[in-house]
């Protein structure tokens, strides 16, 4: 019974992801194909003047650009199904390889920001919720509202000005020091370059989780079971630990997993400000430089990334919450 | 010599005569903001009196909105922040200050709550009951009490959502049985129970009193109140209008002294089913005179102008000019 339910769940989730990917790929392919991007110009770049119309027609023929859009899409989708995402026009290497390299750099950035913003947001939310109505609650709330209204790129610029330009504590940008060979870069160098982008992304992520946790805690503290727990003589931090945390951590955890989309969006802007060589920067370059295969590849990849986040939130709920867990068994 | 001896009673006599709980002239109001920033006080309880001795069950009876459950919160010190309390609450002869309340909650004063959502949805019921048990072997003590109230042993590992409403009520009653409290406040523990479970719950509560505890039994069900209690305190719009011994609820209510108590008694199906016209006002709606005068069958001009003081005799009390 249980195995059957779990396999059904996996099947339905896989079907959902598949239909989502098909829909996204059709939509983004359409958008790109109607956009003014000229893939041949993007491919040849500055040498365009030296390409004769005949040569151009030959390339178009070779790439299948003369075929109807539907068959162009089917060709592309067919090769993706065979594991070939195409070749990046800007990096001149397979799209899958570019995404893999860039994603590792982004992953470090996003993982740190995700953890830090989750932990600090949760703690700030608890403090504000417990001290509801006091100056410290107002301070935390105000801070979160200001953060929510702050554009990521602007915060990134402020952080660069303060910590790199004025104080000179951290490098201004890039993922590694300029002019040093890859094998000579130390771990400290990596971390020093990672720090400011991660800080920016963490600060931005705090607001959401803190405000949600605060509201949930206030709601929980007003509930009848907290009232009864107090009547039983429980109080203070022990009361919060026994009855509060259990009831607020579930929504916080699932919210944090469901925020992969915002995390990725934030990373795009942050990496741009810091010239940090991650996936976010790659997607901007691909868009501006007309690198269609890379652009579409990253679109599909980020779809899977965000979907996996939401899926994890869903599964965690099923594993942790006894109400859903028992129903599940 | 003889006189001197009378003035110094024996210690255990003093203990016996001293009420466990004494509520005198209690008033409760809520601060409210109306029409923008204008602050007003909404009076919800005034001149509330109740006295409870050990081994005694006092039922608090009244319609919804008469201030019954707020009395429970006031004794426990768990009123909302905007509540303002005046009057005296003495527990074992000493006033209940907020610090003392915080210290005594769960230790000497225990609550059987009204709502079945009083249990933490994410914690196993056994653990929630163990919170009030002192000393070692918490688990064993809790298991023993679950047996006693007829809960299957696996209930201890169940979450509240897995239990029926009746089982949750038993768990809540078990919490009070498990505590070493001397004062039990049962806030409507009976609605929704089938006749069998009702009888059981009534028996647990009687048992608590027999074991030397004092019980305040809050209910709107006068029949259950009469089955269980020694005395009945009748609340009307935030006031105690009468405290009567259970024996006086008989016949056509000729031993009852307040017209509202009589009306309640005679509204029962077996006593004529006579309804009392009108409905309970808000305390703030009756500007002067007796709170009951708009509905009173025996009112006079005096009742419209002046509030009657309470008259006490032999542990009974009434608030009426003509009782």
mmCIF file of N, CA, C and O in Angstrom, chain B residues 127-184:
data_model
loop_
_atom_site.group_PDB
_atom_site.id
_atom_site.type_symbol
_atom_site.label_atom_id
_atom_site.label_comp_id
_atom_site.label_asym_id
_atom_site.label_seq_id
_atom_site.Cartn_x
_atom_site.Cartn_y
_atom_site.Cartn_z
ATOM 1 N N UNK B 127 3.029 13.179 26.363
ATOM 2 C CA UNK B 127 4.009 14.186 26.767
ATOM 3 C C UNK B 127 3.332 15.436 27.306
ATOM 4 O O UNK B 127 3.836 16.094 28.215
ATOM 5 N N UNK B 128 2.193 15.788 26.697
ATOM 6 C CA UNK B 128 1.509 17.003 27.126
ATOM 7 C C UNK B 128 0.961 16.844 28.539
ATOM 8 O O UNK B 128 0.929 17.794 29.311
ATOM 9 N N UNK B 129 0.519 15.636 28.864
ATOM 10 C CA UNK B 129 0.003 15.402 30.215
ATOM 11 C C UNK B 129 1.161 15.321 31.209
ATOM 12 O O UNK B 129 1.074 15.811 32.336
ATOM 13 N N UNK B 130 2.282 14.742 30.766
ATOM 14 C CA UNK B 130 3.432 14.592 31.661
ATOM 15 C C UNK B 130 3.976 15.934 32.148
ATOM 16 O O UNK B 130 4.652 16.003 33.168
ATOM 17 N N UNK B 131 3.654 17.006 31.413
ATOM 18 C CA UNK B 131 4.178 18.327 31.786
ATOM 19 C C UNK B 131 3.765 18.737 33.193
ATOM 20 O O UNK B 131 4.459 19.509 33.844
ATOM 21 N N UNK B 132 2.621 18.223 33.684
ATOM 22 C CA UNK B 132 2.157 18.665 35.004
ATOM 23 C C UNK B 132 2.555 17.691 36.111
ATOM 24 O O UNK B 132 2.274 17.934 37.279
ATOM 25 N N UNK B 133 3.202 16.586 35.743
ATOM 26 C CA UNK B 133 3.561 15.589 36.759
ATOM 27 C C UNK B 133 4.938 15.906 37.323
ATOM 28 O O UNK B 133 5.872 16.167 36.569
ATOM 29 N N UNK B 134 5.025 15.890 38.637
ATOM 30 C CA UNK B 134 6.308 16.182 39.264
ATOM 31 C C UNK B 134 7.040 14.895 39.601
ATOM 32 O O UNK B 134 6.428 13.839 39.718
ATOM 33 N N UNK B 135 8.340 14.990 39.769
ATOM 34 C CA UNK B 135 9.131 13.847 40.194
ATOM 35 C C UNK B 135 9.460 12.904 39.049
ATOM 36 O O UNK B 135 9.283 13.225 37.875
ATOM 37 N N UNK B 136 9.974 11.731 39.419
ATOM 38 C CA UNK B 136 10.383 10.751 38.402
ATOM 39 C C UNK B 136 9.176 9.921 37.972
ATOM 40 O O UNK B 136 8.062 10.108 38.447
ATOM 41 N N UNK B 137 9.428 8.965 37.094
ATOM 42 C CA UNK B 137 8.374 8.046 36.625
ATOM 43 C C UNK B 137 7.176 8.783 36.040
ATOM 44 O O UNK B 137 6.044 8.348 36.195
ATOM 45 N N UNK B 138 7.432 9.908 35.410
ATOM 46 C CA UNK B 138 6.339 10.671 34.809
ATOM 47 C C UNK B 138 5.505 9.794 33.896
ATOM 48 O O UNK B 138 4.282 9.830 33.902
ATOM 49 N N UNK B 139 6.199 9.022 33.101
ATOM 50 C CA UNK B 139 5.534 8.193 32.102
ATOM 51 C C UNK B 139 4.587 7.194 32.770
ATOM 52 O O UNK B 139 3.435 7.025 32.349
ATOM 53 N N UNK B 140 5.075 6.559 33.836
ATOM 54 C CA UNK B 140 4.270 5.544 34.520
ATOM 55 C C UNK B 140 3.033 6.178 35.153
ATOM 56 O O UNK B 140 1.924 5.643 35.041
ATOM 57 N N UNK B 141 3.232 7.331 35.797
ATOM 58 C CA UNK B 141 2.103 8.015 36.437
ATOM 59 C C UNK B 141 1.051 8.383 35.400
ATOM 60 O O UNK B 141 -0.145 8.154 35.579
ATOM 61 N N UNK B 142 1.539 8.937 34.271
ATOM 62 C CA UNK B 142 0.619 9.359 33.218
ATOM 63 C C UNK B 142 -0.139 8.155 32.658
ATOM 64 O O UNK B 142 -1.352 8.207 32.449
ATOM 65 N N UNK B 143 0.564 7.039 32.488
ATOM 66 C CA UNK B 143 -0.062 5.837 31.941
ATOM 67 C C UNK B 143 -1.160 5.330 32.882
ATOM 68 O O UNK B 143 -2.244 4.948 32.451
ATOM 69 N N UNK B 144 -0.862 5.394 34.167
ATOM 70 C CA UNK B 144 -1.815 4.948 35.182
ATOM 71 C C UNK B 144 -3.095 5.787 35.118
ATOM 72 O O UNK B 144 -4.214 5.257 35.178
ATOM 73 N N UNK B 145 -2.906 7.099 34.965
ATOM 74 C CA UNK B 145 -4.083 7.977 34.920
ATOM 75 C C UNK B 145 -4.874 7.761 33.637
ATOM 76 O O UNK B 145 -6.104 7.784 33.644
ATOM 77 N N UNK B 146 -4.166 7.518 32.534
ATOM 78 C CA UNK B 146 -4.876 7.230 31.282
ATOM 79 C C UNK B 146 -5.734 5.972 31.447
ATOM 80 O O UNK B 146 -6.859 5.908 30.973
ATOM 81 N N UNK B 147 -5.180 4.953 32.135
ATOM 82 C CA UNK B 147 -5.953 3.735 32.405
ATOM 83 C C UNK B 147 -7.205 4.073 33.198
ATOM 84 O O UNK B 147 -8.296 3.602 32.917
ATOM 85 N N UNK B 148 -6.995 4.938 34.194
ATOM 86 C CA UNK B 148 -8.076 5.278 35.107
ATOM 87 C C UNK B 148 -9.234 5.972 34.390
ATOM 88 O O UNK B 148 -10.400 5.722 34.690
ATOM 89 N N UNK B 149 -8.922 6.831 33.428
ATOM 90 C CA UNK B 149 -10.004 7.529 32.733
ATOM 91 C C UNK B 149 -10.453 6.759 31.485
ATOM 92 O O UNK B 149 -11.235 7.259 30.699
ATOM 93 N N UNK B 150 -9.937 5.537 31.328
ATOM 94 C CA UNK B 150 -10.406 4.689 30.245
ATOM 95 C C UNK B 150 -9.842 5.033 28.884
ATOM 96 O O UNK B 150 -10.496 4.857 27.861
ATOM 97 N N UNK B 151 -8.609 5.548 28.874
ATOM 98 C CA UNK B 151 -7.964 5.795 27.577
ATOM 99 C C UNK B 151 -7.067 4.602 27.260
ATOM 100 O O UNK B 151 -6.298 4.179 28.122
ATOM 101 N N UNK B 152 -7.145 4.042 26.042
ATOM 102 C CA UNK B 152 -6.266 2.926 25.701
ATOM 103 C C UNK B 152 -4.802 3.336 25.828
ATOM 104 O O UNK B 152 -4.462 4.509 25.631
ATOM 105 N N UNK B 153 -3.943 2.369 26.137
ATOM 106 C CA UNK B 153 -2.555 2.729 26.473
ATOM 107 C C UNK B 153 -1.821 3.352 25.294
ATOM 108 O O UNK B 153 -0.906 4.142 25.472
ATOM 109 N N UNK B 154 -2.227 3.034 24.070
ATOM 110 C CA UNK B 154 -1.502 3.623 22.928
ATOM 111 C C UNK B 154 -1.845 5.105 22.723
ATOM 112 O O UNK B 154 -1.197 5.788 21.938
ATOM 113 N N UNK B 155 -2.877 5.590 23.429
ATOM 114 C CA UNK B 155 -3.258 7.003 23.303
ATOM 115 C C UNK B 155 -2.086 7.920 23.615
ATOM 116 O O UNK B 155 -1.946 8.995 23.035
ATOM 117 N N UNK B 156 -1.252 7.473 24.543
ATOM 118 C CA UNK B 156 -0.122 8.288 24.967
ATOM 119 C C UNK B 156 0.805 8.634 23.802
ATOM 120 O O UNK B 156 1.439 9.682 23.789
ATOM 121 N N UNK B 157 0.872 7.745 22.807
ATOM 122 C CA UNK B 157 1.725 8.004 21.648
ATOM 123 C C UNK B 157 0.963 8.606 20.475
ATOM 124 O O UNK B 157 1.501 8.725 19.383
ATOM 125 N N UNK B 158 -0.296 8.956 20.698
ATOM 126 C CA UNK B 158 -1.085 9.516 19.609
ATOM 127 C C UNK B 158 -1.002 11.036 19.619
ATOM 128 O O UNK B 158 -0.814 11.645 20.668
ATOM 129 N N UNK B 159 -1.154 11.609 18.441
ATOM 130 C CA UNK B 159 -1.271 13.060 18.340
ATOM 131 C C UNK B 159 -2.747 13.423 18.482
ATOM 132 O O UNK B 159 -3.626 12.611 18.163
ATOM 133 N N UNK B 160 -3.040 14.652 18.938
ATOM 134 C CA UNK B 160 -4.448 15.021 19.171
ATOM 135 C C UNK B 160 -5.361 14.779 17.967
ATOM 136 O O UNK B 160 -6.511 14.401 18.153
ATOM 137 N N UNK B 161 -4.855 14.959 16.753
ATOM 138 C CA UNK B 161 -5.730 14.803 15.587
ATOM 139 C C UNK B 161 -6.189 13.359 15.392
ATOM 140 O O UNK B 161 -7.125 13.099 14.653
ATOM 141 N N UNK B 162 -5.513 12.420 16.070
ATOM 142 C CA UNK B 162 -5.895 11.017 15.925
ATOM 143 C C UNK B 162 -6.976 10.606 16.916
ATOM 144 O O UNK B 162 -7.434 9.476 16.897
ATOM 145 N N UNK B 163 -7.336 11.532 17.819
ATOM 146 C CA UNK B 163 -8.302 11.192 18.862
ATOM 147 C C UNK B 163 -9.663 11.787 18.548
ATOM 148 O O UNK B 163 -9.770 12.824 17.910
ATOM 149 N N UNK B 164 -10.693 11.135 19.064
ATOM 150 C CA UNK B 164 -12.040 11.684 18.921
ATOM 151 C C UNK B 164 -12.223 12.797 19.953
ATOM 152 O O UNK B 164 -11.428 12.930 20.887
ATOM 153 N N UNK B 165 -13.269 13.599 19.772
ATOM 154 C CA UNK B 165 -13.530 14.697 20.701
ATOM 155 C C UNK B 165 -13.659 14.210 22.140
ATOM 156 O O UNK B 165 -13.121 14.815 23.069
ATOM 157 N N UNK B 166 -14.359 13.084 22.311
ATOM 158 C CA UNK B 166 -14.540 12.533 23.656
ATOM 159 C C UNK B 166 -13.221 12.130 24.279
ATOM 160 O O UNK B 166 -12.981 12.363 25.462
ATOM 161 N N UNK B 167 -12.324 11.542 23.456
ATOM 162 C CA UNK B 167 -11.017 11.126 23.982
ATOM 163 C C UNK B 167 -10.183 12.340 24.373
ATOM 164 O O UNK B 167 -9.487 12.319 25.389
ATOM 165 N N UNK B 168 -10.261 13.405 23.564
ATOM 166 C CA UNK B 168 -9.503 14.612 23.903
ATOM 167 C C UNK B 168 -9.984 15.157 25.250
ATOM 168 O O UNK B 168 -9.183 15.551 26.102
ATOM 169 N N UNK B 169 -11.307 15.131 25.473
ATOM 170 C CA UNK B 169 -11.830 15.613 26.753
ATOM 171 C C UNK B 169 -11.282 14.792 27.914
ATOM 172 O O UNK B 169 -10.987 15.310 28.974
ATOM 173 N N UNK B 170 -11.152 13.480 27.682
ATOM 174 C CA UNK B 170 -10.582 12.638 28.738
ATOM 175 C C UNK B 170 -9.123 12.979 28.989
ATOM 176 O O UNK B 170 -8.670 13.000 30.131
ATOM 177 N N UNK B 171 -8.395 13.246 27.892
ATOM 178 C CA UNK B 171 -6.986 13.631 28.063
ATOM 179 C C UNK B 171 -6.913 14.913 28.891
ATOM 180 O O UNK B 171 -6.087 15.042 29.802
ATOM 181 N N UNK B 172 -7.813 15.868 28.592
ATOM 182 C CA UNK B 172 -7.796 17.143 29.317
ATOM 183 C C UNK B 172 -8.138 16.928 30.794
ATOM 184 O O UNK B 172 -7.510 17.527 31.677
ATOM 185 N N UNK B 173 -9.103 16.041 31.049
ATOM 186 C CA UNK B 173 -9.439 15.739 32.438
ATOM 187 C C UNK B 173 -8.268 15.045 33.117
ATOM 188 O O UNK B 173 -7.948 15.331 34.285
ATOM 189 N N UNK B 174 -7.591 14.157 32.364
ATOM 190 C CA UNK B 174 -6.442 13.441 32.914
ATOM 191 C C UNK B 174 -5.348 14.414 33.337
ATOM 192 O O UNK B 174 -4.638 14.177 34.320
ATOM 193 N N UNK B 175 -5.217 15.529 32.612
ATOM 194 C CA UNK B 175 -4.205 16.520 32.959
ATOM 195 C C UNK B 175 -4.433 17.037 34.373
ATOM 196 O O UNK B 175 -3.495 17.208 35.152
ATOM 197 N N UNK B 176 -5.714 17.278 34.701
ATOM 198 C CA UNK B 176 -6.008 17.772 36.041
ATOM 199 C C UNK B 176 -5.824 16.689 37.089
ATOM 200 O O UNK B 176 -5.332 16.943 38.186
ATOM 201 N N UNK B 177 -6.196 15.460 36.739
ATOM 202 C CA UNK B 177 -6.015 14.351 37.680
ATOM 203 C C UNK B 177 -4.537 14.145 37.967
ATOM 204 O O UNK B 177 -4.150 13.801 39.078
ATOM 205 N N UNK B 178 -3.704 14.349 36.951
ATOM 206 C CA UNK B 178 -2.279 14.103 37.099
ATOM 207 C C UNK B 178 -1.598 15.173 37.940
ATOM 208 O O UNK B 178 -0.588 14.915 38.578
ATOM 209 N N UNK B 179 -2.160 16.372 37.936
ATOM 210 C CA UNK B 179 -1.498 17.448 38.671
ATOM 211 C C UNK B 179 -1.794 17.306 40.159
ATOM 212 O O UNK B 179 -2.744 16.643 40.556
ATOM 213 N N UNK B 180 -0.971 17.946 40.963
ATOM 214 C CA UNK B 180 -1.173 17.862 42.408
ATOM 215 C C UNK B 180 -1.952 19.077 42.903
ATOM 216 O O UNK B 180 -1.897 19.420 44.076
ATOM 217 N N UNK B 181 -2.686 19.722 41.985
ATOM 218 C CA UNK B 181 -3.346 20.977 42.337
ATOM 219 C C UNK B 181 -4.447 20.778 43.376
ATOM 220 O O UNK B 181 -5.076 19.720 43.442
ATOM 221 N N UNK B 182 -4.671 21.821 44.172
ATOM 222 C CA UNK B 182 -5.750 21.782 45.165
ATOM 223 C C UNK B 182 -7.021 22.409 44.615
ATOM 224 O O UNK B 182 -8.108 22.142 45.103
ATOM 225 N N UNK B 183 -6.851 23.287 43.651
ATOM 226 C CA UNK B 183 -8.008 23.950 43.057
ATOM 227 C C UNK B 183 -8.107 23.550 41.591
ATOM 228 O O UNK B 183 -7.151 23.707 40.829
ATOM 229 N N UNK B 184 -9.253 23.008 41.227
ATOM 230 C CA UNK B 184 -9.469 22.623 39.836
ATOM 231 C C UNK B 184 -10.543 23.537 39.259
ATOM 232 O O UNK B 184 -11.621 23.684 39.842
#
